[in-house]
Each structure stands twice: as structure tokens, then as C-alpha cells.
Amino acid sequence: MFGGAGGNKFDMLKQMKKMRSQVKTMEKELAGLNFVGISKNKLLSVTLDGKFQMKSIQIEDELIEKKDKNLLEKSIQEAYTKALQDAQAGAAKQMQAMGGFPGLGI
């Protein structure tokens, strides 16, 4: 009764359930990671978690005192880009460490 094509459906459902569990575990792991990007002038930093959500921005008083909007914008962009690159690399590394998703080629 459960052999043949029907058996494959149950195997597929088991595999999908396992993958869903892996995804939830990975999301929790990634949310716990922090990646800090620092602007080239070292006056601003951005912290992202492993799910690429911004956790904080820290601006040194010296940057605020300069009252230079363009410099502030550039510093935010630099720090965010660096944090995002590190978070992407860290997330990929974490996924590999957890075995990835073999069925998806990840």
C-alpha cells in the first residue's frame, strides 16, 4: 500500500520537514551573529546580525561636530557596505558549517 509512488511522497514529506527544521535552526543561529562595519574614517560603525538586520549605528562625536552631511552619508554607506559584506560571508560560512542544504545545492 505504501510502496511505489506513494512511498516517495512520504519520503519527500519527511525530507521537507527536516529541511524546514534546518532552516529554523539556521535562522536562530544567524540572528545571534553580529557583524560590524566601520567607515574608512573610523568615525562611524554599523552592526548587522546574520539575517542582515541592522542592530545599531554608532557615530563618534567628532563626525557630528564636523556638520558635514556628505561626509556623514558617505560614512554610513561605507560602514553599512562593509557590515553587509561580512554578514553575507558569515552567513554563507555558517550555512556550510551546518551542512548547507544538499538537496538545493547549497
PDB file of C-alpha atoms in Angstrom:
ATOM      1  CA  MET A   1       0.000   0.000   0.000  1.00  0.00           C
ATOM      2  CA  PHE A   2       2.822   2.484   0.872  1.00  0.00           C
ATOM      3  CA  GLY A   3       5.297   1.246  -1.728  1.00  0.00           C
ATOM      4  CA  GLY A   4       5.952   2.675  -5.142  1.00  0.00           C
ATOM      5  CA  ALA A   5       4.999   6.288  -5.862  1.00  0.00           C
ATOM      6  CA  GLY A   6       3.180   6.683  -2.543  1.00  0.00           C
ATOM      7  CA  GLY A   7       6.359   5.809  -0.626  1.00  0.00           C
ATOM      8  CA  ASN A   8       8.239   8.534  -2.485  1.00  0.00           C
ATOM      9  CA  LYS A   9       5.665  11.104  -1.352  1.00  0.00           C
ATOM     10  CA  PHE A  10       6.194  10.162   2.285  1.00  0.00           C
ATOM     11  CA  ASP A  11       9.962  10.313   1.854  1.00  0.00           C
ATOM     12  CA  MET A  12       9.581  13.727   0.250  1.00  0.00           C
ATOM     13  CA  LEU A  13       7.422  14.954   3.127  1.00  0.00           C
ATOM     14  CA  LYS A  14       9.994  13.715   5.653  1.00  0.00           C
ATOM     15  CA  GLN A  15      12.757  15.470   3.751  1.00  0.00           C
ATOM     16  CA  MET A  16      10.754  18.715   3.574  1.00  0.00           C
ATOM     17  CA  LYS A  17      10.064  18.572   7.314  1.00  0.00           C
ATOM     18  CA  LYS A  18      13.760  18.027   8.007  1.00  0.00           C
ATOM     19  CA  MET A  19      14.700  20.953   5.761  1.00  0.00           C
ATOM     20  CA  ARG A  20      12.155  23.202   7.488  1.00  0.00           C
ATOM     21  CA  SER A  21      13.700  22.287  10.824  1.00  0.00           C
ATOM     22  CA  GLN A  22      17.187  23.039   9.476  1.00  0.00           C
ATOM     23  CA  VAL A  23      16.032  26.436   8.200  1.00  0.00           C
ATOM     24  CA  LYS A  24      14.572  27.377  11.596  1.00  0.00           C
ATOM     25  CA  THR A  25      17.764  26.312  13.364  1.00  0.00           C
ATOM     26  CA  MET A  26      19.875  28.244  10.888  1.00  0.00           C
ATOM     27  CA  GLU A  27      17.726  31.370  11.255  1.00  0.00           C
ATOM     28  CA  LYS A  28      18.222  31.282  15.029  1.00  0.00           C
ATOM     29  CA  GLU A  29      21.959  30.821  14.610  1.00  0.00           C
ATOM     30  CA  LEU A  30      22.214  33.667  12.101  1.00  0.00           C
ATOM     31  CA  ALA A  31      20.155  36.033  14.250  1.00  0.00           C
ATOM     32  CA  GLY A  32      22.704  35.523  17.035  1.00  0.00           C
ATOM     33  CA  LEU A  33      25.668  36.590  14.914  1.00  0.00           C
ATOM     34  CA  ASN A  34      26.860  40.209  14.760  1.00  0.00           C
ATOM     35  CA  PHE A  35      28.910  41.856  12.026  1.00  0.00           C
ATOM     36  CA  VAL A  36      30.397  45.308  12.471  1.00  0.00           C
ATOM     37  CA  GLY A  37      31.338  47.570   9.583  1.00  0.00           C
ATOM     38  CA  ILE A  38      33.483  50.623  10.218  1.00  0.00           C
ATOM     39  CA  SER A  39      33.740  53.631   7.926  1.00  0.00           C
ATOM     40  CA  LYS A  40      37.127  54.445   6.381  1.00  0.00           C
ATOM     41  CA  ASN A  41      37.473  57.491   8.645  1.00  0.00           C
ATOM     42  CA  LYS A  42      36.778  55.231  11.655  1.00  0.00           C
ATOM     43  CA  LEU A  43      34.150  57.662  12.955  1.00  0.00           C
ATOM     44  CA  LEU A  44      31.048  55.555  12.337  1.00  0.00           C
ATOM     45  CA  SER A  45      30.168  51.882  12.750  1.00  0.00           C
ATOM     46  CA  VAL A  46      27.156  49.800  11.787  1.00  0.00           C
ATOM     47  CA  THR A  47      26.237  46.457  13.339  1.00  0.00           C
ATOM     48  CA  LEU A  48      24.143  43.906  11.430  1.00  0.00           C
ATOM     49  CA  ASP A  49      23.003  40.474  12.532  1.00  0.00           C
ATOM     50  CA  GLY A  50      23.418  37.373  10.371  1.00  0.00           C
ATOM     51  CA  LYS A  51      19.961  37.934   8.895  1.00  0.00           C
ATOM     52  CA  PHE A  52      21.163  41.351   7.623  1.00  0.00           C
ATOM     53  CA  GLN A  53      19.023  43.310  10.085  1.00  0.00           C
ATOM     54  CA  MET A  54      20.615  46.495  11.398  1.00  0.00           C
ATOM     55  CA  LYS A  55      21.166  46.349  15.144  1.00  0.00           C
ATOM     56  CA  SER A  56      22.944  49.633  15.757  1.00  0.00           C
ATOM     57  CA  ILE A  57      24.759  52.652  14.371  1.00  0.00           C
ATOM     58  CA  GLN A  58      27.431  54.379  16.410  1.00  0.00           C
ATOM     59  CA  ILE A  59      28.621  57.832  15.421  1.00  0.00           C
ATOM     60  CA  GLU A  60      31.640  59.461  17.034  1.00  0.00           C
ATOM     61  CA  ASP A  61      31.079  62.996  18.304  1.00  0.00           C
ATOM     62  CA  GLU A  62      33.895  64.206  16.063  1.00  0.00           C
ATOM     63  CA  LEU A  63      31.868  63.284  12.972  1.00  0.00           C
ATOM     64  CA  ILE A  64      28.776  65.084  14.259  1.00  0.00           C
ATOM     65  CA  GLU A  65      30.826  68.161  15.167  1.00  0.00           C
ATOM     66  CA  LYS A  66      32.060  68.420  11.581  1.00  0.00           C
ATOM     67  CA  LYS A  67      28.466  69.153  10.494  1.00  0.00           C
ATOM     68  CA  ASP A  68      29.265  67.686   7.086  1.00  0.00           C
ATOM     69  CA  LYS A  69      26.178  65.967   5.725  1.00  0.00           C
ATOM     70  CA  ASN A  70      28.023  64.439   2.756  1.00  0.00           C
ATOM     71  CA  LEU A  71      30.736  63.000   4.987  1.00  0.00           C
ATOM     72  CA  LEU A  72      28.105  61.542   7.324  1.00  0.00           C
ATOM     73  CA  GLU A  73      26.208  59.965   4.424  1.00  0.00           C
ATOM     74  CA  LYS A  74      29.412  58.544   2.931  1.00  0.00           C
ATOM     75  CA  SER A  75      30.482  57.168   6.330  1.00  0.00           C
ATOM     76  CA  ILE A  76      27.121  55.427   6.806  1.00  0.00           C
ATOM     77  CA  GLN A  77      27.331  53.923   3.328  1.00  0.00           C
ATOM     78  CA  GLU A  78      30.896  52.673   3.846  1.00  0.00           C
ATOM     79  CA  ALA A  79      30.183  51.138   7.233  1.00  0.00           C
ATOM     80  CA  TYR A  80      26.929  49.535   6.108  1.00  0.00           C
ATOM     81  CA  THR A  81      28.501  48.082   2.951  1.00  0.00           C
ATOM     82  CA  LYS A  82      31.361  46.573   4.967  1.00  0.00           C
ATOM     83  CA  ALA A  83      28.994  45.099   7.571  1.00  0.00           C
ATOM     84  CA  LEU A  84      26.752  43.677   4.835  1.00  0.00           C
ATOM     85  CA  GLN A  85      29.681  42.054   3.021  1.00  0.00           C
ATOM     86  CA  ASP A  86      30.900  40.497   6.262  1.00  0.00           C
ATOM     87  CA  ALA A  87      27.365  39.352   7.175  1.00  0.00           C
ATOM     88  CA  GLN A  88      26.870  37.724   3.771  1.00  0.00           C
ATOM     89  CA  ALA A  89      30.196  35.914   4.016  1.00  0.00           C
ATOM     90  CA  GLY A  90      29.478  34.921   7.616  1.00  0.00           C
ATOM     91  CA  ALA A  91      26.016  33.616   6.747  1.00  0.00           C
ATOM     92  CA  ALA A  92      27.437  31.539   3.896  1.00  0.00           C
ATOM     93  CA  LYS A  93      30.141  30.156   6.186  1.00  0.00           C
ATOM     94  CA  GLN A  94      27.556  29.337   8.871  1.00  0.00           C
ATOM     95  CA  MET A  95      25.363  27.547   6.319  1.00  0.00           C
ATOM     96  CA  GLN A  96      28.333  25.453   5.164  1.00  0.00           C
ATOM     97  CA  ALA A  97      29.263  24.633   8.756  1.00  0.00           C
ATOM     98  CA  MET A  98      25.741  23.404   9.396  1.00  0.00           C
ATOM     99  CA  GLY A  99      25.855  21.187   6.333  1.00  0.00           C
ATOM    100  CA  GLY A 100      24.006  23.520   3.979  1.00  0.00           C
ATOM    101  CA  PHE A 101      21.032  22.198   2.067  1.00  0.00           C
ATOM    102  CA  PRO A 102      22.323  19.281  -0.030  1.00  0.00           C
ATOM    103  CA  GLY A 103      19.071  18.902  -1.957  1.00  0.00           C
ATOM    104  CA  LEU A 104      19.254  22.522  -3.056  1.00  0.00           C
ATOM    105  CA  GLY A 105      22.945  22.590  -3.913  1.00  0.00           C
ATOM    106  CA  ILE A 106      23.720  24.936  -1.022  1.00  0.00           C
TER     107      ILE A 106
END
